[in-house]
Amino acid sequence: MESGLRSRRPQAAAGRTARISQAIAGRDLTALKQLARTGGGLETTRQRRRAWPLLLNFRALTDSGDRTRAHGEEAQLALDVPRARLPDSPELRRGDADAQARREQQLTRVVRAVLRAYPWLSYYQGFHELALVLLCVFGSARPAAEGLRMVALFFVRDAMASSLDHVMQQLRLLFVLLGRCAPRVHARLAALDVPPFFAISWVLTWFAHDVHAFADVCRIFDFLIATPPLQVVYVAAALVCHFEADILALEPDFAAVHSALAQLPARVVDWTPVLEHAWRLSEDCSPAKLQHLGACHLPRLSAVNTFDATWMRLDPARPLRFNALVPVCDRHPLADTAEASPAADSHMARVIDLTSTAQKARALAAHYRWPLVVATVASATVLVYAWLLMLQLQLTS
């Protein structure tokens, strides 16, 4: 019987590899996202080099910016790059001092390309660690820079405002999730006044700062690239839940609990159950519902709240400018002194509301088992109206 199980495992792995290849070849994003979310993810660096560009909508934006004008925070980048360490993997050769210098130059070039193209983005310490993972997977600066651009604009944009205040808002939502999935841990943290700072590097670097094995980092990136931007907070909640018993067994001391929480990512042996739990949490409690439950509403132009309305419009066959998706006038969309016109903000707000309405219509249809055609027509009508508003926004921007 054991030999039979052993023989079936390689067959299952081969079948999964074939499904990934088929999804890439057929540009089947639905299947590719499902494969990236589940099991062992996209499995190999070679598969990721082919799949991540599809998942991240490479070449869907036309922005280039002034690549010759230095960004104001490149001095900090120059300090951070030499401190970046390669993840642990036999795939990644550290090489001699010359190889290290070349890698640092590539990493600087990747981050600098994004910052100079979008000077209203603020660099934060840890952004270069996201870039390093992309550079290690793609092996060259150009695709890594394209991947980093999409991650910066659509996933971690809130962290690239002038302060990390909006990231702290997202971490408040982590505590709301813990109140639902691990109420005893939530009560312990509240009693000890432990703030959510222990998870800030998890959110800012997609765990790249805290997880040492390259295979595990890539597995997490597979999941986060294939899901909406707040999903990293759900992963953080699932991670805490994974070690609930260990946390409750700790001495009720602020320093001990905070230190133990910060070290949780390095203790994970298998990320699959953590990621699967994170997906269930997001299915059970959407970002919109989570914000409502926690009375913690992220700004309307947050990457979290605009993702559905903007990501669905990306099409590499019809590239457009980022400003056509989110109103930006040389200022971050979340800047207090943003100069986006009131009309543009109003249009964008209506698009977001309509997209949310379309999603609710489909959810209600599924719940009450309406005929599929009714559900499709109802949601499609709302989405067409949202598309027309987005078109109007593009023409007036």
Coordinates of C-alpha atoms in Angstrom, one line a residue:
M1 CA 0.0 0.0 0.0
E2 CA 2.8 2.4 0.9
S3 CA 4.5 1.7 -2.4
G4 CA 1.2 2.5 -4.2
L5 CA 1.0 5.8 -2.4
R6 CA 4.6 6.6 -3.3
S7 CA 3.9 5.9 -7.0
R8 CA 0.9 8.1 -7.0
R9 CA 2.7 11.1 -5.6
P10 CA 5.0 11.6 -8.5
Q11 CA 2.1 11.1 -10.9
A12 CA 0.1 13.8 -9.0
A13 CA 3.1 16.2 -9.1
A14 CA 3.6 15.5 -12.8
G15 CA -0.1 16.1 -13.4
R16 CA 0.1 19.4 -11.6
T17 CA 3.1 20.5 -13.5
A18 CA 1.3 19.7 -16.8
R19 CA -1.7 21.7 -15.6
I20 CA 0.5 24.7 -14.9
S21 CA 2.1 24.5 -18.3
Q22 CA -1.3 24.2 -20.0
A23 CA -2.7 27.2 -18.1
I24 CA 0.4 29.2 -19.1
A25 CA 0.3 28.1 -22.8
G26 CA -3.5 28.8 -23.0
R27 CA -3.2 32.0 -21.0
D28 CA -5.9 30.6 -18.7
L29 CA -5.7 33.1 -15.9
T30 CA -8.5 31.5 -13.9
A31 CA -6.8 28.1 -13.8
L32 CA -3.4 29.8 -13.2
K33 CA -4.6 31.8 -10.2
Q34 CA -6.2 28.7 -8.7
L35 CA -2.9 26.7 -9.2
A36 CA -0.9 29.6 -7.7
R37 CA -3.2 29.7 -4.6
T38 CA -3.3 26.0 -3.9
G39 CA -1.0 23.1 -3.1
G40 CA 2.6 23.8 -3.9
G41 CA 1.8 26.9 -6.0
L42 CA 3.7 27.2 -9.3
E43 CA 6.4 24.9 -8.1
T44 CA 9.6 26.0 -9.9
T45 CA 11.4 29.1 -10.8
R46 CA 11.1 28.2 -14.5
Q47 CA 7.3 28.0 -14.2
R48 CA 7.2 31.3 -12.3
R49 CA 9.2 33.1 -15.0
R50 CA 6.4 32.2 -17.4
A51 CA 3.4 32.6 -15.1
W52 CA 4.1 35.7 -13.1
P53 CA 4.1 38.0 -16.1
L54 CA 0.6 36.7 -16.9
L55 CA -0.6 37.1 -13.3
L56 CA 0.8 40.6 -13.0
N57 CA -0.5 41.9 -16.4
F58 CA 2.9 42.7 -17.8
R59 CA 2.9 45.4 -20.5
A60 CA -0.6 46.6 -19.6
L61 CA 0.7 50.1 -18.7
T62 CA 2.3 52.7 -21.0
D63 CA 3.9 55.0 -18.3
S64 CA 7.6 55.5 -18.7
G65 CA 8.4 58.7 -16.7
D66 CA 11.6 60.5 -16.7
R67 CA 14.2 57.8 -16.1
T68 CA 17.0 60.4 -16.0
R69 CA 15.7 62.4 -13.0
A70 CA 16.7 61.0 -9.7
H71 CA 14.1 60.2 -7.1
G72 CA 14.4 62.0 -3.8
E73 CA 14.9 58.8 -1.8
E74 CA 17.6 57.1 -3.8
A75 CA 20.1 57.9 -1.1
Q76 CA 18.2 55.6 1.3
L77 CA 18.0 52.9 -1.4
A78 CA 21.8 53.1 -1.8
L79 CA 22.2 52.3 1.9
D80 CA 19.7 49.4 1.9
V81 CA 20.8 47.5 -1.2
P82 CA 24.2 46.4 0.2
R83 CA 22.4 45.0 3.2
A84 CA 20.0 42.9 1.1
R85 CA 20.7 39.2 1.6
L86 CA 19.9 36.4 -0.8
P87 CA 17.3 33.9 0.3
D88 CA 18.6 30.4 1.2
S89 CA 18.5 28.2 -1.9
P90 CA 20.9 26.0 -3.9
E91 CA 19.5 27.8 -7.0
L92 CA 21.0 31.1 -6.1
R93 CA 24.8 31.3 -6.4
R94 CA 26.3 34.0 -4.2
G95 CA 29.6 34.1 -6.1
D96 CA 32.5 36.4 -5.4
A97 CA 32.7 40.1 -4.6
D98 CA 32.3 41.0 -8.3
A99 CA 29.1 38.9 -8.6
Q100 CA 27.8 40.5 -5.5
A101 CA 28.5 44.0 -6.9
R102 CA 26.8 43.2 -10.2
R103 CA 23.7 41.9 -8.3
E104 CA 23.6 45.1 -6.2
Q105 CA 23.7 47.2 -9.4
Q106 CA 20.9 45.2 -10.9
L107 CA 18.8 45.5 -7.8
T108 CA 19.4 49.3 -7.7
R109 CA 18.4 49.5 -11.3
V110 CA 15.2 47.6 -10.7
V111 CA 14.0 49.7 -7.8
R112 CA 15.2 53.0 -9.3
A113 CA 13.3 52.3 -12.6
V114 CA 10.0 52.2 -10.6
L115 CA 10.7 55.2 -8.4
R116 CA 11.7 57.4 -11.4
A117 CA 8.8 56.3 -13.5
Y118 CA 6.4 57.2 -10.6
P119 CA 8.1 59.9 -8.5
W120 CA 5.0 60.3 -6.4
L121 CA 5.7 56.9 -4.9
S122 CA 7.7 57.0 -1.7
Y123 CA 10.4 54.4 -1.1
Y124 CA 10.2 52.4 2.2
Q125 CA 12.8 50.2 3.7
G126 CA 11.8 46.7 2.7
F127 CA 10.7 47.6 -0.8
H128 CA 14.1 46.5 -2.1
E129 CA 13.4 43.0 -0.6
L130 CA 10.3 42.6 -2.8
A131 CA 12.5 43.6 -5.7
L132 CA 15.2 41.1 -4.8
V133 CA 12.8 38.2 -4.9
L134 CA 11.5 39.3 -8.3
L135 CA 15.1 39.7 -9.5
C136 CA 16.1 36.2 -8.3
V137 CA 13.1 34.7 -10.0
F138 CA 13.4 36.5 -13.4
G139 CA 17.2 36.6 -13.4
S140 CA 17.4 40.0 -15.1
A141 CA 16.5 43.6 -14.4
R142 CA 14.0 44.3 -17.1
P143 CA 11.2 41.8 -16.2
A144 CA 12.0 42.3 -12.5
A145 CA 11.4 46.0 -12.9
E146 CA 8.1 45.4 -14.7
G147 CA 6.9 43.0 -12.0
L148 CA 7.9 45.5 -9.3
R149 CA 6.0 48.2 -11.0
M150 CA 2.8 46.2 -11.0
V151 CA 3.3 45.2 -7.4
A152 CA 4.0 48.8 -6.4
L153 CA 1.1 50.4 -8.1
F154 CA -1.6 47.8 -7.4
F155 CA -0.6 45.8 -4.3
V156 CA 1.7 47.9 -2.0
R157 CA 0.7 51.4 -3.2
D158 CA -0.7 52.3 0.2
A159 CA 2.7 51.6 1.8
M160 CA 4.4 54.0 -0.7
A161 CA 2.5 57.1 0.5
S162 CA 4.5 59.8 2.5
S163 CA 3.9 57.8 5.7
L164 CA 3.0 54.3 6.8
D165 CA -0.2 55.4 8.4
H166 CA -2.3 53.5 5.9
V167 CA -0.3 50.3 6.5
M168 CA -1.1 50.7 10.2
Q169 CA -4.8 50.9 9.3
Q170 CA -4.4 47.6 7.5
L171 CA -2.7 46.1 10.5
R172 CA -5.7 47.2 12.6
L173 CA -7.7 44.9 10.3
L174 CA -5.4 42.1 11.3
F175 CA -6.6 42.4 14.8
V176 CA -10.2 42.4 13.6
L177 CA -9.5 39.1 11.8
L178 CA -7.9 37.6 14.9
G179 CA -11.0 38.5 16.9
R180 CA -12.9 36.2 14.5
C181 CA -10.5 33.3 13.9
A182 CA -8.4 33.3 17.2
P183 CA -10.5 35.2 19.8
R184 CA -8.3 33.9 22.7
V185 CA -5.1 35.1 21.1
H186 CA -6.9 38.4 20.3
A187 CA -7.9 38.7 24.0
R188 CA -4.4 38.0 25.2
L189 CA -2.9 40.6 22.9
A190 CA -5.5 43.2 23.9
A191 CA -4.8 42.5 27.6
L192 CA -1.1 42.9 27.2
D193 CA -1.5 46.0 24.9
V194 CA 0.5 44.3 22.1
P195 CA 0.3 46.5 19.0
P196 CA 0.4 45.0 15.5
F197 CA 3.9 46.2 14.8
F198 CA 5.2 42.6 14.9
A199 CA 3.6 42.1 11.5
I200 CA 4.7 45.2 9.7
S201 CA 7.7 43.6 8.0
W202 CA 5.4 40.7 6.9
V203 CA 3.1 43.2 5.1
L204 CA 5.7 45.4 3.7
T205 CA 8.0 42.7 2.3
W206 CA 5.4 39.9 1.7
F207 CA 7.3 37.9 4.3
A208 CA 10.6 38.1 2.3
H209 CA 12.3 39.7 5.3
D210 CA 11.3 37.0 7.7
V211 CA 11.3 33.8 5.7
H212 CA 14.8 32.6 4.8
A213 CA 14.1 29.7 2.4
F214 CA 13.7 30.9 -1.2
A215 CA 11.2 28.1 -2.1
D216 CA 9.0 29.3 0.8
V217 CA 9.3 32.9 -0.2
C218 CA 8.3 32.1 -3.8
R219 CA 5.4 30.0 -2.6
I220 CA 4.1 33.0 -0.6
F221 CA 4.6 35.3 -3.6
D222 CA 2.7 32.9 -5.9
F223 CA -0.3 33.2 -3.5
L224 CA -0.1 37.0 -3.0
I225 CA 0.4 37.7 -6.7
A226 CA -2.8 35.7 -7.6
T227 CA -5.0 37.4 -4.9
P228 CA -6.1 41.0 -4.0
P229 CA -3.7 43.3 -2.1
L230 CA -5.1 42.9 1.4
Q231 CA -4.6 39.1 1.2
V232 CA -1.2 39.5 3.0
V233 CA -3.1 40.6 6.1
Y234 CA -5.2 37.4 5.9
V235 CA -2.0 35.4 5.6
A236 CA -0.7 37.2 8.7
A237 CA -3.9 36.2 10.6
A238 CA -3.7 32.6 9.4
L239 CA -0.1 32.5 10.5
V240 CA -1.0 33.6 14.1
C241 CA -3.9 31.1 14.1
H242 CA -1.5 28.4 13.0
F243 CA 0.5 28.9 16.2
E244 CA -2.4 29.7 18.5
A245 CA -1.6 27.0 21.1
D246 CA 2.0 28.1 21.3
I247 CA 1.1 31.7 21.8
L248 CA -1.4 31.0 24.5
A249 CA 1.3 28.8 26.3
L250 CA 3.6 31.8 26.6
E251 CA 4.1 33.7 29.8
P252 CA 1.7 36.7 29.7
D253 CA 4.5 39.1 29.3
F254 CA 4.5 41.9 26.6
A255 CA 8.2 41.4 25.5
A256 CA 7.9 37.6 25.4
V257 CA 4.7 37.6 23.4
H258 CA 5.8 40.3 21.0
S259 CA 9.2 38.6 20.3
A260 CA 7.5 35.2 19.8
L261 CA 5.0 36.7 17.3
A262 CA 7.8 38.4 15.3
Q263 CA 9.6 35.1 14.9
L264 CA 6.6 33.0 13.7
P265 CA 7.3 33.1 9.9
A266 CA 10.7 31.5 10.4
R267 CA 9.1 28.6 12.3
V268 CA 6.7 27.5 9.5
V269 CA 7.6 24.1 8.1
D270 CA 4.9 23.9 5.5
W271 CA 3.1 27.1 4.3
T272 CA 0.3 25.3 2.4
P273 CA -2.1 25.0 5.4
V274 CA -1.4 28.6 6.4
L275 CA -2.2 29.9 2.9
E276 CA -5.2 27.7 2.5
H277 CA -6.5 29.0 5.8
A278 CA -5.8 32.6 4.7
W279 CA -7.9 32.0 1.5
R280 CA -10.8 30.6 3.6
L281 CA -10.7 33.7 5.9
S282 CA -10.9 36.0 2.9
E283 CA -13.8 34.0 1.4
D284 CA -15.6 34.2 4.7
C285 CA -14.9 37.9 5.4
S286 CA -14.2 40.1 2.3
P287 CA -12.0 43.2 2.7
A288 CA -15.2 45.4 2.5
K289 CA -16.9 43.4 5.2
L290 CA -13.7 43.4 7.3
Q291 CA -13.5 47.2 7.2
H292 CA -17.1 47.4 8.2
L293 CA -16.8 45.0 11.1
G294 CA -13.7 46.8 12.4
A295 CA -15.1 50.2 11.8
C296 CA -11.8 50.8 10.2
H297 CA -12.4 52.1 6.7
L298 CA -9.4 52.4 4.4
P299 CA -9.5 55.5 2.1
R300 CA -11.6 55.1 -1.0
L301 CA -8.5 55.4 -3.3
S302 CA -6.6 52.8 -1.3
A303 CA -5.1 50.0 -3.4
V304 CA -7.4 47.7 -1.4
N305 CA -10.6 49.5 -2.3
T306 CA -9.7 50.3 -6.0
F307 CA -8.2 46.9 -6.9
D308 CA -11.3 45.3 -8.4
A309 CA -12.3 48.4 -10.3
T310 CA -8.8 48.9 -11.8
W311 CA -7.3 45.4 -12.2
M312 CA -10.2 44.2 -14.3
R313 CA -9.4 47.0 -16.8
L314 CA -5.8 46.0 -17.4
D315 CA -5.2 44.4 -20.8
P316 CA -1.8 44.0 -22.3
A317 CA -3.4 44.2 -25.7
R318 CA -4.7 47.6 -24.9
P319 CA -2.2 49.3 -22.6
L320 CA -3.1 52.5 -20.9
R321 CA -1.7 55.0 -18.4
F322 CA -2.0 54.5 -14.7
N323 CA -3.6 57.9 -14.4
A324 CA -6.5 56.6 -16.5
L325 CA -7.2 54.1 -13.7
V326 CA -6.6 56.1 -10.5
P327 CA -6.5 59.9 -10.6
V328 CA -3.0 61.0 -9.9
C329 CA -1.6 64.5 -10.5
D330 CA 2.0 64.2 -9.4
R331 CA 0.8 63.3 -5.9
H332 CA 0.1 60.0 -4.3
P333 CA -3.7 59.2 -4.4
L334 CA -3.7 59.0 -0.6
A335 CA -1.8 62.3 -0.1
D336 CA -3.7 64.8 2.1
T337 CA -3.0 67.5 -0.4
A338 CA -3.7 65.4 -3.5
E339 CA -4.5 67.6 -6.4
A340 CA -6.8 65.2 -8.2
S341 CA -9.9 67.0 -9.4
P342 CA -13.1 66.6 -7.5
A343 CA -14.8 65.4 -10.6
A344 CA -12.2 62.7 -11.1
D345 CA -12.5 61.6 -7.5
S346 CA -16.3 61.5 -7.8
H347 CA -16.2 59.4 -10.9
M348 CA -13.7 57.0 -9.3
A349 CA -15.8 56.7 -6.2
R350 CA -18.9 55.8 -8.3
V351 CA -16.9 53.2 -10.2
I352 CA -15.7 51.6 -7.0
D353 CA -19.3 51.6 -5.6
L354 CA -20.7 50.1 -8.8
T355 CA -18.1 47.3 -8.9
S356 CA -18.9 46.5 -5.3
T357 CA -22.6 46.4 -6.2
A358 CA -21.9 44.0 -9.1
Q359 CA -20.1 41.7 -6.8
K360 CA -22.9 41.8 -4.3
A361 CA -25.4 41.0 -7.0
R362 CA -23.6 37.9 -8.0
A363 CA -23.2 36.9 -4.3
L364 CA -27.0 37.3 -3.7
A365 CA -27.8 35.4 -6.9
A366 CA -25.6 32.5 -5.7
H367 CA -27.1 32.6 -2.2
Y368 CA -30.7 32.5 -3.4
R369 CA -29.9 30.3 -6.4
W370 CA -31.2 32.6 -9.0
P371 CA -30.9 31.4 -12.6
L372 CA -27.3 32.0 -13.8
V373 CA -28.5 34.1 -16.7
V374 CA -30.3 36.5 -14.3
A375 CA -27.2 36.9 -12.1
T376 CA -25.0 37.4 -15.2
V377 CA -27.3 40.1 -16.7
A378 CA -27.7 41.9 -13.4
S379 CA -24.0 42.1 -12.6
A380 CA -22.9 42.7 -16.3
T381 CA -25.3 45.7 -16.5
V382 CA -23.8 47.3 -13.5
L383 CA -20.2 46.6 -14.7
V384 CA -20.9 48.1 -18.2
Y385 CA -22.1 51.3 -16.5
A386 CA -18.9 51.2 -14.4
W387 CA -16.8 50.8 -17.5
L388 CA -18.5 53.8 -19.2
L389 CA -17.7 55.9 -16.1
M390 CA -14.1 54.8 -16.2
L391 CA -14.0 55.7 -19.9
Q392 CA -15.3 59.1 -19.1
L393 CA -12.7 59.5 -16.4
Q394 CA -10.0 58.5 -18.9
L395 CA -11.2 61.1 -21.4
T396 CA -11.4 63.9 -18.9
S397 CA -8.1 63.1 -17.2

